[in-house]
Amino acid sequence: MRPIKWDGKELWVLDQRLLPTREKWVKISSPEDAFKAIRDMVIRGAPLIGVVAAFGLAFSDSFEKSRVKEKAEMLKKARPTAINLAWAVDRVYRRVISSKNPRIDALREAEKIMKEEERRARAIGEYGEPLIENGDVVLTHCNAGSLATIEYGTALAPLRVAKEKGKEVKVIATETRPVMQGARLTTYELLKDGFDVTLIPDTVVGYLMYLRKVNKVIVGADRVLRDGHVVNKIGTYQIAVLAKRHDIPFYVALPSSTFDPHTNLNDVEIEERSPLEVIYIKGRRIAPKDVKVFNPAFDITPPELVTAFITDKGLIYPPFEENLTKLL
Ligand code: MRU
């Protein structure tokens, strides 16, 4: 599945808010369109928001330096946590300010980022595939599949390659409250690809592990720090703790565009989203309207809970600080 269509002239993105019931495509033709699509989660997932933001900047009406800088800063604020967004916008910006043909070069850079992400996802699949054994039951959280990247995905890429190579693999997808990326998106794309997938409420993870009904965990990442701290969808940390408790390998898949060697742990901004996401389900209020809500979109998993990172450059085992820096 490709969540974006680019024909060299127009960019269309699949409105992921409507999945799995409706497939509606939305046209992106300005930095503002890209900003809104990212902020409102029309599209989401770390690599994909990077790609769409890159195109967004390339659609700027002017490439005068201060104007393009302003657009780049606006785009970077659409969502604060996934590093891919700032990384991709900065790449297009750097290309533009030193160019004689900024409009053409900006588009070329955005296309390049898109193609690179496609290749990185496939490479994650190739490197991760040997970790998957025939008959494995793998739990994944949120959506780190085609809909979060392009084609293979990150966490789902090793499963796709394993399936291509004839291995039988079953997938457990968590619902991923409150935005339900697991229920709405992961199950949708995996069923389309013919996987055996079981949906569970987030609260079932511990019991499932206790019953030994899962033997590996693979999640994606929105940002991985130099020392191996993993910033990913809220709920990842508790899954990692439970995996450790039950001696289940916990893998984190990421493209090199998600590695952030510069930011310190305390400086990572964790996006907090509207209380309405928690108080309402499909427009129906399920909690007192004045209740206090804490709704962070991401959490942080410490490196000691990670068995290995699956990247587009290879598998990375501890010591993470040394090996992440060396490889990525
Ligand atoms: O809020 P989202 O849906 O953008 O969050 C996505 C995730 O947390 C994914 O697990 C992560 O981006 C990895 S995507 C390859």
XYZ file of C-alpha atoms and ligand atoms in Angstrom:
343
model
C 0.000 0.000 0.000
C 1.251 3.468 -0.798
C -0.261 6.244 1.315
C 0.931 8.906 -1.143
C 0.751 9.402 -4.903
C 3.236 11.604 -6.714
C 3.148 11.791 -10.510
C 5.815 14.446 -10.917
C 3.253 17.257 -10.750
C 0.652 16.569 -8.087
C 0.873 15.096 -4.606
C -2.085 13.234 -3.146
C -2.223 11.628 0.281
C -4.608 9.039 1.654
C -6.706 10.470 4.503
C -5.797 8.006 7.242
C -8.401 9.416 9.631
C -11.124 7.754 7.591
C -9.557 4.313 7.356
C -10.526 1.526 7.361
C -14.056 2.492 6.283
C -13.304 5.037 3.530
C -10.430 5.630 1.123
C -10.327 9.344 0.355
C -7.363 11.124 -1.255
C -6.429 14.692 -0.374
C -4.343 16.975 -2.597
C -1.322 18.745 -1.096
C -0.201 21.774 -3.085
C 1.300 24.211 -0.580
C 3.347 24.259 2.627
C 0.113 25.155 4.437
C -1.676 22.084 3.032
C 1.199 19.890 4.217
C 1.209 21.565 7.631
C -2.520 20.945 8.109
C -2.364 17.353 6.870
C 0.417 16.579 9.350
C -1.060 18.505 12.292
C -4.525 17.028 11.831
C -3.117 13.533 11.268
C -4.550 13.142 7.771
C -1.186 11.442 7.361
C 0.966 10.273 10.226
C 3.936 8.024 10.998
C 7.463 9.361 11.333
C 8.953 8.724 7.842
C 5.748 9.705 6.033
C 5.375 13.058 7.775
C 8.989 13.765 6.780
C 8.283 13.005 3.123
C 5.066 15.060 2.996
C 6.712 18.007 4.778
C 9.591 17.873 2.269
C 7.126 18.150 -0.618
C 5.229 20.830 1.293
C 8.313 23.021 1.440
C 9.049 22.322 -2.223
C 5.564 23.711 -3.049
C 6.468 27.085 -1.525
C 5.214 30.075 -3.556
C 8.556 31.832 -3.167
C 12.124 30.659 -2.628
C 13.381 33.944 -1.354
C 15.531 33.011 1.655
C 13.501 34.565 4.470
C 10.228 33.326 2.963
C 11.366 29.738 2.609
C 12.843 29.800 6.110
C 9.507 30.946 7.490
C 7.712 28.075 5.707
C 10.299 25.583 6.917
C 9.868 26.733 10.527
C 6.093 26.517 10.201
C 6.270 22.949 8.848
C 8.610 21.831 11.613
C 6.035 22.921 14.180
C 3.250 20.756 12.737
C 4.164 17.935 15.123
C 7.122 18.115 17.494
C 8.200 14.581 18.343
C 9.183 12.590 15.240
C 12.639 13.770 14.186
C 12.006 12.819 10.541
C 9.911 15.942 10.089
C 12.641 18.449 10.989
C 15.274 16.273 9.320
C 13.447 16.227 5.962
C 12.485 19.913 6.045
C 16.085 20.907 6.854
C 17.347 18.822 3.964
C 15.091 20.553 1.445
C 15.876 23.948 2.991
C 19.654 23.397 2.732
C 19.305 22.312 -0.883
C 17.179 25.343 -1.758
C 19.291 28.068 -0.229
C 22.363 27.036 -2.175
C 20.531 26.494 -5.463
C 20.178 28.467 -8.678
C 17.000 26.539 -9.560
C 15.368 26.276 -6.143
C 11.911 25.188 -7.306
C 13.257 22.273 -9.350
C 15.911 21.320 -6.809
C 13.460 21.402 -3.897
C 11.198 18.964 -5.711
C 14.159 16.760 -6.602
C 15.228 16.676 -2.961
C 11.711 15.789 -1.801
C 11.524 13.006 -4.415
C 14.926 11.792 -3.308
C 13.826 11.629 0.322
C 10.714 9.699 -0.707
C 12.710 7.159 -2.732
C 15.285 6.821 0.027
C 12.556 6.072 2.584
C 11.195 3.413 0.263
C 14.637 1.795 0.005
C 15.273 2.120 3.742
C 12.012 0.352 4.545
C 12.924 -2.532 2.245
C 16.430 -2.716 3.786
C 14.939 -2.853 7.310
C 12.895 -5.803 6.080
C 15.945 -7.593 4.680
C 18.038 -7.080 7.813
C 15.174 -7.945 10.160
C 13.904 -11.012 8.328
C 16.477 -13.474 9.798
C 15.153 -12.618 13.282
C 11.767 -14.050 12.330
C 11.365 -17.783 12.676
C 8.765 -19.916 11.003
C 5.679 -19.977 13.251
C 6.511 -16.796 15.169
C 3.754 -14.734 16.732
C 4.903 -11.118 16.692
C 3.275 -8.283 18.578
C 3.417 -4.778 17.144
C 2.102 -1.485 18.477
C 0.548 1.493 16.690
C 1.166 1.496 12.951
C 4.721 1.277 11.699
C 3.728 -0.186 8.372
C 3.177 0.979 4.803
C 0.811 3.675 6.006
C 3.494 5.208 8.225
C 6.199 5.053 5.563
C 6.025 3.905 2.004
C 5.404 0.282 1.040
C 7.250 -2.080 3.435
C 6.998 -0.026 6.621
C 9.510 -0.238 9.450
C 8.307 -2.604 12.205
C 6.219 -4.511 9.668
C 8.972 -4.725 7.042
C 10.733 -7.823 8.508
C 7.363 -9.573 8.699
C 6.614 -8.764 5.051
C 9.999 -10.056 3.891
C 9.657 -13.169 6.084
C 6.279 -13.860 4.495
C 7.725 -13.350 1.000
C 10.359 -15.944 1.870
C 7.673 -18.444 2.814
C 7.821 -18.177 6.605
C 4.580 -18.425 8.508
C 4.155 -15.509 10.834
C 1.185 -14.379 12.857
C 0.766 -10.815 14.020
C -0.825 -9.360 17.143
C -1.851 -5.717 16.713
C -2.648 -3.538 19.707
C -5.587 -1.131 19.329
C -3.373 1.829 20.306
C -5.766 4.098 22.181
C -6.768 6.852 21.729
C -6.190 7.375 17.975
C -6.455 3.636 17.228
C -3.693 3.352 14.648
C -3.341 -0.354 15.435
C -7.041 -1.176 15.142
C -7.732 1.028 12.129
C -4.500 0.918 10.148
C -2.216 -1.989 11.065
C -4.968 -4.596 10.845
C -6.202 -3.003 7.604
C -2.905 -3.116 5.765
C -1.915 -6.537 7.118
C -5.239 -8.120 6.154
C -4.857 -6.617 2.661
C -1.484 -8.381 2.482
C -2.960 -11.696 3.586
C -1.469 -11.840 7.085
C -2.993 -13.726 9.980
C -3.581 -10.789 12.333
C -5.317 -10.615 15.708
C -6.438 -7.336 17.219
C -6.189 -6.890 20.988
C -7.165 -4.094 23.366
C -4.005 -2.401 24.718
C -4.832 -3.783 28.152
C -4.403 -7.400 26.966
C -0.626 -7.243 26.323
C 0.444 -8.461 29.778
C -1.991 -11.350 29.887
C -1.074 -12.409 26.347
C 2.577 -12.593 27.365
C 1.690 -14.436 30.555
C -0.135 -16.994 28.398
C 3.025 -17.242 26.178
C 0.907 -16.430 23.136
C 3.476 -14.062 21.689
C 7.183 -14.657 21.250
C 8.559 -11.432 19.769
C 7.780 -7.730 19.812
C 8.690 -5.332 16.995
C 7.762 -1.664 17.210
C 8.718 1.396 15.181
C 10.169 4.655 16.468
C 9.610 8.367 16.090
C 13.069 9.203 17.352
C 15.977 7.175 18.672
C 18.571 9.040 20.689
C 22.324 8.563 20.626
C 22.285 6.359 23.736
C 19.394 4.212 22.469
C 16.432 5.799 24.232
C 13.382 5.138 22.054
C 10.662 7.727 21.589
C 7.619 5.979 20.165
C 3.841 5.782 20.377
C 2.393 6.023 23.858
C 2.178 2.532 25.324
C 5.494 1.349 23.909
C 7.236 1.653 27.274
C 4.768 -0.557 29.098
C 5.015 -3.189 26.358
C 8.827 -3.134 26.670
C 8.645 -3.577 30.456
C 6.248 -6.489 30.059
C 8.444 -8.084 27.371
C 11.446 -7.914 29.730
C 9.370 -9.450 32.549
C 8.456 -12.359 30.266
C 11.851 -12.774 28.522
C 10.395 -11.861 25.137
C 12.776 -10.153 22.666
C 11.821 -6.505 22.115
C 13.020 -5.077 18.786
C 12.813 -1.500 17.552
C 12.837 -0.918 13.777
C 13.940 2.428 12.407
C 15.297 4.027 9.268
C 18.457 6.094 9.735
C 16.300 9.231 9.241
C 14.770 8.521 12.678
C 18.123 8.526 14.502
C 18.738 11.741 16.424
C 22.313 11.882 17.737
C 22.042 15.547 18.760
C 19.149 15.885 21.201
C 19.458 15.070 24.894
C 16.791 13.009 26.586
C 15.419 15.924 28.625
C 15.077 18.112 25.545
C 12.804 15.792 23.569
C 9.382 17.355 23.193
C 6.603 14.853 23.727
C 3.474 15.956 21.897
C 0.390 16.278 24.074
C -2.867 15.966 22.245
C -6.393 17.132 22.904
C -8.327 15.739 25.911
C -11.238 15.294 23.500
C -9.432 12.282 21.962
C -9.810 10.535 25.315
C -13.176 11.859 26.457
C -14.981 11.097 23.195
C -15.124 7.979 21.069
C -16.499 8.561 17.569
C -18.271 11.716 18.690
C -19.825 10.090 21.748
C -18.749 11.265 25.184
C -17.590 8.403 27.394
C -16.270 10.356 30.402
C -17.413 13.390 32.418
C -16.713 16.404 30.215
C -14.806 18.293 32.920
C -12.499 15.458 33.906
C -8.763 16.192 33.827
C -6.964 14.304 31.055
C -3.303 13.547 30.410
C -2.910 12.557 26.749
C 0.724 12.345 25.616
C 1.074 10.912 22.104
C 4.481 9.308 22.745
C 6.565 7.825 25.524
C 10.214 6.975 26.058
C 11.633 3.474 26.422
C 15.088 3.171 27.991
C 17.750 1.284 26.024
C 18.130 -1.524 28.581
C 14.693 -2.806 27.563
C 15.646 -3.031 23.874
C 17.055 -6.329 22.569
C 18.265 -4.848 19.275
C 17.552 -2.146 16.721
C 16.625 -3.194 13.197
C 17.851 -0.495 10.825
C 18.386 0.014 7.112
C 22.121 -0.358 7.741
C 21.923 -3.573 9.764
C 21.046 -4.965 13.199
C 22.394 -3.066 16.179
C 23.067 -4.787 19.505
C 24.458 -3.301 22.748
C 26.528 -1.343 23.577
C 24.004 0.893 21.818
C 25.663 4.279 22.156
C 28.797 3.050 20.448
C 27.090 0.881 17.831
C 24.264 3.274 16.885
C 26.729 6.082 16.290
C 29.079 3.834 14.354
C 26.413 2.440 12.005
C 23.954 5.312 11.610
O 1.018 9.567 16.111
P 1.495 8.753 14.952
O 0.457 7.872 14.382
O 2.192 9.598 13.920
O 2.598 7.836 15.603
C 3.255 6.858 14.834
C 4.111 5.994 15.638
O 4.346 6.199 16.811
C 4.785 4.887 14.947
O 4.919 3.794 15.770
C 6.156 5.450 14.576
O 6.003 6.654 13.874
C 6.923 4.619 13.760
S 6.337 4.794 12.131
C 7.353 3.966 11.120
